[in-house]
GROMACS .gro file of C-alpha atoms in nm:
model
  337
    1UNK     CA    1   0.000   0.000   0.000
    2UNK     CA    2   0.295   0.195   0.054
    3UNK     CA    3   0.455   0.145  -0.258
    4UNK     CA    4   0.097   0.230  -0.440
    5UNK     CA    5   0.110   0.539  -0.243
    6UNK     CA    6   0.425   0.667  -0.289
    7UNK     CA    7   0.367   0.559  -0.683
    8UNK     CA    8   0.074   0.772  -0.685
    9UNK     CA    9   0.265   1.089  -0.520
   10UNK     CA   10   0.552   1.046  -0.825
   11UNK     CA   11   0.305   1.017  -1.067
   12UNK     CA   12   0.109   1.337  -0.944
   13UNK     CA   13   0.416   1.523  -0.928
   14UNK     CA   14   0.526   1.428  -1.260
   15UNK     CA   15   0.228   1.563  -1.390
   16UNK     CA   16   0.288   1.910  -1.269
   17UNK     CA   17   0.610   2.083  -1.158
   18UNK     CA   18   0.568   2.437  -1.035
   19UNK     CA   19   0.867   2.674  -1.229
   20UNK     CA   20   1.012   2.686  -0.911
   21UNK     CA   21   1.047   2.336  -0.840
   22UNK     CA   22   1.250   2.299  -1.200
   23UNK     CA   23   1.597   2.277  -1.269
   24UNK     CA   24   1.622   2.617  -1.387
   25UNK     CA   25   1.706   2.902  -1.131
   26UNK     CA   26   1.390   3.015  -1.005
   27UNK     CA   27   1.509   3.380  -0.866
   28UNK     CA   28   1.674   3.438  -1.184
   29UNK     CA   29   1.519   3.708  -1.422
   30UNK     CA   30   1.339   3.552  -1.699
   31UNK     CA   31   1.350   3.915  -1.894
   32UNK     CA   32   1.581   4.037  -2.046
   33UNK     CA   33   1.812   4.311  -1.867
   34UNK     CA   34   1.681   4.625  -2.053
   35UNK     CA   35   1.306   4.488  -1.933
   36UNK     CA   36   1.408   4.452  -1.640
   37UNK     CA   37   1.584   4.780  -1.633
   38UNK     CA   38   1.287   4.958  -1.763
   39UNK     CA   39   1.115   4.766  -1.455
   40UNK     CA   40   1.348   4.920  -1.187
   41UNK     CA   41   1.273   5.272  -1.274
   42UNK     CA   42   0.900   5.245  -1.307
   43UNK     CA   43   0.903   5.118  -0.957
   44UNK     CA   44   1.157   5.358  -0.850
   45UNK     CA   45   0.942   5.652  -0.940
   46UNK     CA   46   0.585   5.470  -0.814
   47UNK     CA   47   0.797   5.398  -0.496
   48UNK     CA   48   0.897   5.746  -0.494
   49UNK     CA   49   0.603   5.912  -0.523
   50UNK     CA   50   0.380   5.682  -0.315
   51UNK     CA   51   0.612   5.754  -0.031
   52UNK     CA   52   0.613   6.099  -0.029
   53UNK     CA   53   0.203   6.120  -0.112
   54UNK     CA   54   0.082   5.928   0.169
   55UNK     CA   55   0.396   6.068   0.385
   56UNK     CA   56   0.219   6.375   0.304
   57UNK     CA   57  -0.120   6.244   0.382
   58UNK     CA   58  -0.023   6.084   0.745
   59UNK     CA   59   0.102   6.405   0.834
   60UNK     CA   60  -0.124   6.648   0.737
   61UNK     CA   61  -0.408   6.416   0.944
   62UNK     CA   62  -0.209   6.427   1.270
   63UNK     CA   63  -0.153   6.789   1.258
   64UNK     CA   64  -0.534   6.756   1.293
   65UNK     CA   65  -0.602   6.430   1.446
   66UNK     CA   66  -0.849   6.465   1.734
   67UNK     CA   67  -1.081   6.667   1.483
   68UNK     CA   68  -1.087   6.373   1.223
   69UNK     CA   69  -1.413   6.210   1.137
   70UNK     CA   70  -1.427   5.818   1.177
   71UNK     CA   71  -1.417   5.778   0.797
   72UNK     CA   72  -1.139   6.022   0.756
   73UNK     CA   73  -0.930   5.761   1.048
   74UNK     CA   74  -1.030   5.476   0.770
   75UNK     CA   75  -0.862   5.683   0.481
   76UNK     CA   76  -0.547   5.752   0.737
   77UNK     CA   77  -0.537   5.406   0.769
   78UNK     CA   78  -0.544   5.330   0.383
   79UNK     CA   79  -0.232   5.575   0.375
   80UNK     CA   80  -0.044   5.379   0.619
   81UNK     CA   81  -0.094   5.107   0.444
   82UNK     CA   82  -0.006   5.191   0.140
   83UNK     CA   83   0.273   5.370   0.294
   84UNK     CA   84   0.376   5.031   0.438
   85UNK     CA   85   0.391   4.882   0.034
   86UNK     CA   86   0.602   5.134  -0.077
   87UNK     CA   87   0.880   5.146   0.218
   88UNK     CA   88   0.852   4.723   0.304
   89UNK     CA   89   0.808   4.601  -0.046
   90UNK     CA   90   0.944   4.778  -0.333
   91UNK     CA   91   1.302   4.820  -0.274
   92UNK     CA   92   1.313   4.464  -0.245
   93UNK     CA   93   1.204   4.436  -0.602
   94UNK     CA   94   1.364   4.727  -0.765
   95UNK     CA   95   1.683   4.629  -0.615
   96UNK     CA   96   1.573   4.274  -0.766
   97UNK     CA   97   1.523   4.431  -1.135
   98UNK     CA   98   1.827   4.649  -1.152
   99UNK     CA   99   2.031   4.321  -1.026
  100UNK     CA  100   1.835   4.095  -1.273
  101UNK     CA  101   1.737   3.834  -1.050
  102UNK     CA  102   1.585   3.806  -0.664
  103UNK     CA  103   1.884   3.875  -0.473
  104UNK     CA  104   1.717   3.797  -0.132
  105UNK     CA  105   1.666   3.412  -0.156
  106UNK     CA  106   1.370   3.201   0.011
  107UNK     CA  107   1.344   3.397   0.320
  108UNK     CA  108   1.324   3.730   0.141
  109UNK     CA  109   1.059   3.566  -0.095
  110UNK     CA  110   0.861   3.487   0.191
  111UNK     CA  111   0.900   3.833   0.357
  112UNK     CA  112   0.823   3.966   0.038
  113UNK     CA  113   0.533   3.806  -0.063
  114UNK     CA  114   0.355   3.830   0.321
  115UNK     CA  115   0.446   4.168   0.301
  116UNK     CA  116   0.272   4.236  -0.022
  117UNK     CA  117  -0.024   4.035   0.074
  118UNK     CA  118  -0.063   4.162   0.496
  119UNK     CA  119  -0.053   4.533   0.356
  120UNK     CA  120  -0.272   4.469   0.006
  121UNK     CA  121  -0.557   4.301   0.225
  122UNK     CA  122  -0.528   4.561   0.467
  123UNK     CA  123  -0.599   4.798   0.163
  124UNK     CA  124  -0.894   4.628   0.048
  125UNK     CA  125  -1.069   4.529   0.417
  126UNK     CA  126  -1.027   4.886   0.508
  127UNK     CA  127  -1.204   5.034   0.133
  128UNK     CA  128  -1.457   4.802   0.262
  129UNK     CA  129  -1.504   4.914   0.605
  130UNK     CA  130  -1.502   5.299   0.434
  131UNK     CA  131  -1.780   5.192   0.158
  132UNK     CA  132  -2.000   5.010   0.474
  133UNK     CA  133  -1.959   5.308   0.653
  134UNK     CA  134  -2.039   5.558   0.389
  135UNK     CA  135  -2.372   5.283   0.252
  136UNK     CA  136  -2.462   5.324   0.631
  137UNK     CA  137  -2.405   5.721   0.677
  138UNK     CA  138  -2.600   5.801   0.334
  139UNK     CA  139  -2.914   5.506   0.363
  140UNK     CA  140  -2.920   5.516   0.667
  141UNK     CA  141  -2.920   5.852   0.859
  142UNK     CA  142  -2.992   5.700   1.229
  143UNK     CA  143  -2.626   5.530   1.176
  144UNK     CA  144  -2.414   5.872   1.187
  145UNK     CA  145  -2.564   5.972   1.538
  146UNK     CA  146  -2.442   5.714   1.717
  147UNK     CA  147  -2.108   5.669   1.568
  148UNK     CA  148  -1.805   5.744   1.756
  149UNK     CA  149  -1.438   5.760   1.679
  150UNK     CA  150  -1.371   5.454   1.914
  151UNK     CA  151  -1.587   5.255   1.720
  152UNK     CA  152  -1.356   5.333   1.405
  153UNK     CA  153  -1.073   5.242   1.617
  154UNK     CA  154  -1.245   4.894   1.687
  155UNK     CA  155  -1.291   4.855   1.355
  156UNK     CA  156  -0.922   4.907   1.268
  157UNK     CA  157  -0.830   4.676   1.495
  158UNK     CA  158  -1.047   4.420   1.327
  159UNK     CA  159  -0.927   4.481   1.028
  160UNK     CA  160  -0.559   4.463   1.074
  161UNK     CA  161  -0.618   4.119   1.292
  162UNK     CA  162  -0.795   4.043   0.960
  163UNK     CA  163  -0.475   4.057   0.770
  164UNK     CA  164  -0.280   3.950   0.963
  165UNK     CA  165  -0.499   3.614   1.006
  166UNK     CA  166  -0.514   3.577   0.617
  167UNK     CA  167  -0.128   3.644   0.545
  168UNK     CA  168  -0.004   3.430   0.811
  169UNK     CA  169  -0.201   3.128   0.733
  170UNK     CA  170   0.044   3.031   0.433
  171UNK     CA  171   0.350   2.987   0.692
  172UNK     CA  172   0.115   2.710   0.905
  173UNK     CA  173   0.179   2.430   0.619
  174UNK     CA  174  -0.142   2.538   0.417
  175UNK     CA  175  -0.001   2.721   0.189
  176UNK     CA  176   0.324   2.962   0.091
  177UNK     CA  177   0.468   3.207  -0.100
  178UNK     CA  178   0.704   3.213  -0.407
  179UNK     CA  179   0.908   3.351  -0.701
  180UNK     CA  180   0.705   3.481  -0.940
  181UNK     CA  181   0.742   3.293  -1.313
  182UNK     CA  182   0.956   3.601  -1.413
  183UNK     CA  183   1.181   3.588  -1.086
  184UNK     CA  184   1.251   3.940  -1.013
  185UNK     CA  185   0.938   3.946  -0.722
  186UNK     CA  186   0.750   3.701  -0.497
  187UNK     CA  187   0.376   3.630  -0.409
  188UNK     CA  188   0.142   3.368  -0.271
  189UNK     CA  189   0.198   3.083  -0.433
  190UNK     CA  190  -0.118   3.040  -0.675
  191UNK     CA  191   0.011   2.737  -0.815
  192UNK     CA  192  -0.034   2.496  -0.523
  193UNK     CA  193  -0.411   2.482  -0.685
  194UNK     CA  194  -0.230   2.250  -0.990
  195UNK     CA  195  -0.063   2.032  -0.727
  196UNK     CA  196  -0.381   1.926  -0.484
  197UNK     CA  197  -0.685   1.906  -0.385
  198UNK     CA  198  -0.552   2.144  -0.055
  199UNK     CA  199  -0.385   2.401  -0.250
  200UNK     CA  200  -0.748   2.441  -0.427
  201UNK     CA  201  -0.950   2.444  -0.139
  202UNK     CA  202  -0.687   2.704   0.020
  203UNK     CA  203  -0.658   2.934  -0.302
  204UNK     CA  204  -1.031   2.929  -0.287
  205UNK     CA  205  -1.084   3.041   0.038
  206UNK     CA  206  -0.775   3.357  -0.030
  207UNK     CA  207  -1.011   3.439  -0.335
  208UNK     CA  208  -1.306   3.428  -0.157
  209UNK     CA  209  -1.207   3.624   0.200
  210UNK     CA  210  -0.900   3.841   0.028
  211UNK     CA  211  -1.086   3.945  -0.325
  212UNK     CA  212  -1.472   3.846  -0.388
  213UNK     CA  213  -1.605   3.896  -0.098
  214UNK     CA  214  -1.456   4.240   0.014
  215UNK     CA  215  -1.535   4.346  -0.364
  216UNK     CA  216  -1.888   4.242  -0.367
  217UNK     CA  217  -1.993   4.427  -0.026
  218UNK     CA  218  -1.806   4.771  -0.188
  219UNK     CA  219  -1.987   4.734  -0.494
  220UNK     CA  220  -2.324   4.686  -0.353
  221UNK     CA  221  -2.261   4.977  -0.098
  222UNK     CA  222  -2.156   5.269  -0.358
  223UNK     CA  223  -2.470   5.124  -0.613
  224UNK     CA  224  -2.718   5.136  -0.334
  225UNK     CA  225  -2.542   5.528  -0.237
  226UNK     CA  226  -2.605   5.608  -0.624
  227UNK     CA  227  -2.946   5.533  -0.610
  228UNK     CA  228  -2.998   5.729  -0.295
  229UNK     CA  229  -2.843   6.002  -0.366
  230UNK     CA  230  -3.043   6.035  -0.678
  231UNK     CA  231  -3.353   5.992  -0.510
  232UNK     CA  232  -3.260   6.266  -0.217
  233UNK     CA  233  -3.118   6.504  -0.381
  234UNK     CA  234  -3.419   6.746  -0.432
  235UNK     CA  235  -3.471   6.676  -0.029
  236UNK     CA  236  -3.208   6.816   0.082
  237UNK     CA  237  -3.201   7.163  -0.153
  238UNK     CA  238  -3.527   7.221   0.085
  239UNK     CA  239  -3.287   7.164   0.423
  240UNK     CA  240  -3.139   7.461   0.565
  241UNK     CA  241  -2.792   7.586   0.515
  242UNK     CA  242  -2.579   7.430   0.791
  243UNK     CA  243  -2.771   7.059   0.714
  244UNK     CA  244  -2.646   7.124   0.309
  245UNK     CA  245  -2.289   7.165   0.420
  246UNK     CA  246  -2.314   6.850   0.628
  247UNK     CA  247  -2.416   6.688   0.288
  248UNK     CA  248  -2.176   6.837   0.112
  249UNK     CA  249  -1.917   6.713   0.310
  250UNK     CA  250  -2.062   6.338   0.352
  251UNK     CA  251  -2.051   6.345  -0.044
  252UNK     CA  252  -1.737   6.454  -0.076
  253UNK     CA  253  -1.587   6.209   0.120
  254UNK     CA  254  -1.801   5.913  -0.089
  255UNK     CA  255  -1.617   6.033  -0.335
  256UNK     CA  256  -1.335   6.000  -0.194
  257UNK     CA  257  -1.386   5.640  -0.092
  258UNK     CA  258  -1.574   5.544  -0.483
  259UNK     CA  259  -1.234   5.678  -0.666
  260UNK     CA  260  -1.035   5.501  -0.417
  261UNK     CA  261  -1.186   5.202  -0.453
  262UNK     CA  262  -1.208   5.208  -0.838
  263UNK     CA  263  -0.865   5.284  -0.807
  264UNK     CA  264  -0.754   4.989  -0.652
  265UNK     CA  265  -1.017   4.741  -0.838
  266UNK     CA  266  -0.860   4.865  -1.163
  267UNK     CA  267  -0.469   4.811  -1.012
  268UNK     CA  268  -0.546   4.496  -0.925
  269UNK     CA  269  -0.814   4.291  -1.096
  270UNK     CA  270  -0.555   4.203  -1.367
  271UNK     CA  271  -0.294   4.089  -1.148
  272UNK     CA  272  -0.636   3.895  -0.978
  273UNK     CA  273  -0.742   3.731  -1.317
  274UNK     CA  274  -0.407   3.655  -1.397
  275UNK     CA  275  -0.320   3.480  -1.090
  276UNK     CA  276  -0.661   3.266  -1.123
  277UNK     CA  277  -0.559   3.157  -1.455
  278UNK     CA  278  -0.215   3.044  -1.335
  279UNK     CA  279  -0.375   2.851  -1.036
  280UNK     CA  280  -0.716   2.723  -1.208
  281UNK     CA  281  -0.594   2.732  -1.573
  282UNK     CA  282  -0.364   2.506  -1.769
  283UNK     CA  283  -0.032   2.476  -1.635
  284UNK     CA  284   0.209   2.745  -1.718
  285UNK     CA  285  -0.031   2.892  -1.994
  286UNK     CA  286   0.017   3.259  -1.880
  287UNK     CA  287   0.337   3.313  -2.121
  288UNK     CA  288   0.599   3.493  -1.866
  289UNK     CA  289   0.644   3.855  -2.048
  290UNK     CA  290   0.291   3.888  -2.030
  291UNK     CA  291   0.211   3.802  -1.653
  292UNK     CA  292   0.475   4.098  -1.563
  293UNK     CA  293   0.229   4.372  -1.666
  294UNK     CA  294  -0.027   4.319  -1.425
  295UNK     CA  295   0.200   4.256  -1.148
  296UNK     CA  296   0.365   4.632  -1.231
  297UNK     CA  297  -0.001   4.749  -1.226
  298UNK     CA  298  -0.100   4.630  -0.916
  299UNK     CA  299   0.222   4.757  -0.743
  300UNK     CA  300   0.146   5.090  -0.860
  301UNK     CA  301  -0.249   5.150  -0.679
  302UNK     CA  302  -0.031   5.281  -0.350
  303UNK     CA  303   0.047   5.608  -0.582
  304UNK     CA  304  -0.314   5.698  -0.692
  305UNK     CA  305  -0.460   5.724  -0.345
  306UNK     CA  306  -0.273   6.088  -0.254
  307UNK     CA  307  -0.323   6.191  -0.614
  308UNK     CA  308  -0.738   6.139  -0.533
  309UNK     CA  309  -0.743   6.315  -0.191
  310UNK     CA  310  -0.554   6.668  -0.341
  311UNK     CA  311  -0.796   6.643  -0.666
  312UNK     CA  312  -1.135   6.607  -0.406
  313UNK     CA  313  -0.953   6.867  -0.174
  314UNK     CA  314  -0.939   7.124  -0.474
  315UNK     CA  315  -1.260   7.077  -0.608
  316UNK     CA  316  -1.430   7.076  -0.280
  317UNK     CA  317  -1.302   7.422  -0.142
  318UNK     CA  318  -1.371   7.531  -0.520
  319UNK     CA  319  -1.705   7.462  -0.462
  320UNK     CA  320  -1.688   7.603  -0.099
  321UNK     CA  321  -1.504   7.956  -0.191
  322UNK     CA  322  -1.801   7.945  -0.480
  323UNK     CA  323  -2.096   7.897  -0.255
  324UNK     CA  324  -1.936   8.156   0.016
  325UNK     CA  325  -1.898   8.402  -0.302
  326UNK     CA  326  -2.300   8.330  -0.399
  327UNK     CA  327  -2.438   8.389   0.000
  328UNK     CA  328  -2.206   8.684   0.038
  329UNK     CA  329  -2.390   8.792  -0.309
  330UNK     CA  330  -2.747   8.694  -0.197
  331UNK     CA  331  -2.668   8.865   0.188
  332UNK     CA  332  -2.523   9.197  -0.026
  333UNK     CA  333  -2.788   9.233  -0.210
  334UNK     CA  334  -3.036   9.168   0.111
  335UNK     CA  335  -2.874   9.469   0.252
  336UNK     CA  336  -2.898   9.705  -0.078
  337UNK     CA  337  -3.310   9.613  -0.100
   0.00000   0.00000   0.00000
């Protein structure tokens, strides 16, 4: 029974081999040097400017921190953690690209690709938690009265435990992380779903927890706001003025949170589809130049966040300084009559 067994484990693993399990050298860079050149410098400046964008973000809200707004502490917390990409993760791999291959070895892989994955899900769990709370605050007036800033505190100690769970799980024997087919960077390791029935049921669950899941609840939230505010907007043009600037700001920062959100669906989807087909797909069917462009994508949704806060910002105190120039007008004009 033995022998049958251990005939059957050869056989499986002769039918699939992951790329890193090969012959070949799976850290080194299956691009060619200029690619991976080109690589290095893309990251370089997406590392560059994430850094100094949500920098800039963290420090502007603690020059202000006991007057933020529970959804405002879940956008801090989207800074940090895309702060946390940029500073953890990338020089790993742009030190990787200029040297042509994954200099760090299996430890660094692993470091790597937790890394990657703790501070991504963080990302996503927390645009969730923003989207609840703003499908809550809009539908649901009674919500905003009783909501406190502790309670967002709670909440982003949930979510962090969250990640934390879901990235750790790999290193208790369920599942891992490693070299992606190109070799220059590292992430879970999709392709236990070709080996067994366990790396399926495993890849399944990080789809369903990490990606659908999280995804479905945002997109229900912001269509069920859209809908709302359609059907409220002529309400509240009959509030008075102090209630409209309430409004005003609760939209503003839905906005926020939508273009955040379709920010990072758009990142990462691609790098998501991708990594499906590699673990659900035929073996090694995702040819290798092509599965680097969505992994470049996805590393760059830390930079877009900062850029979506100053464009809001400027339009909002556009509209403000234009609505304090039109009651100034309509209070002028009181006076002249």
């Amino acid at each position: 029974m033995n022998g049958m067994a251990s005939d059957h484990n050869t056989s499986s693993q002769e039918e699939y081999l992951p790329h890193y399990l090969q012959k070949e050298d799976p850290f080194a860079s299956k691009l060619s040097r200029e690619a991976d050149i080109v690589a290095g410098f893309y990251l370089t400046v997406i590392g560059i400017l994430s850094t100094l964008g949500n920098g800039y973000v963290i420090f502007m809200s603690s020059k202000r921190k006991k007057k933020l707004r529970p959804a405002e502490i879940m956008t801090v917390n989207l800074a940090v953690c895309d702060l946390g990409i940029s500073v953890v993760g990338k020089p790993f791999s742009i030190i990787s690209f200029f040297s042509h291959r994954w200099v760090f070895g299996w430890m660094g892989c692993r470091w790597y690709g937790w890394a990657g994955f703790f501070f991504g899900c963080g990302s996503l769990i927390t645009m969730t938690a923003v989207s609840l709370d703003r499908y809550l605050k809009i539908c649901h007036l009674s919500y905003g009265t009783w909501l406190k800033r502790h309670h967002a505190f709670i909440c982003l100690a949930i979510i962090w435990a969250y990640a934390m769970f879901w990235a750790t799980v790999p290193f208790a024997g369920v599942g891992s992380y490693a070299p992606e087919p190109f070799g220059t960077s590292c992430t879970l390791d999709w392709w236990l779903a070709q080996a067994s029935v366990a790396g399926q049921a495993f890849i399944l669950s990080i789809l369903f927890f990490c990606l659908l899941f999280p995804t479905a609840v945002i997109v229900f939230s912001y269509v069920k706001i859209i809908l709302k505010v359609k059907s409220s907007t002529k309400e509240v043009s009959h509030y008075d003025t102090r209630i409209q600037n309430s409004h005003i700001l609760e939209m503003k920062l839905t906005k926020v949170a939508m273009l955040i959100c379709a920010g990072f669906l758009i990142a990462w989807i691609p790098y998501a589809v991708v990594s499906v087909w590699s673990a659900f797909g035929q073996p090694d069917s995702v040819p290798i130049q092509f599965s680097v462009v969505p992994t470049l994508l996805a590393k760059s949704a830390a930079m877009y966040n900062p850029i979506i806060y100053q464009v809001i910002d400027c339009k909002f105190a556009c509209c403000r300084s234009g609505g304090l120039k039109t009651l100034q007008k309509k209070s002028f004009l009181k006076k002249s009559r």
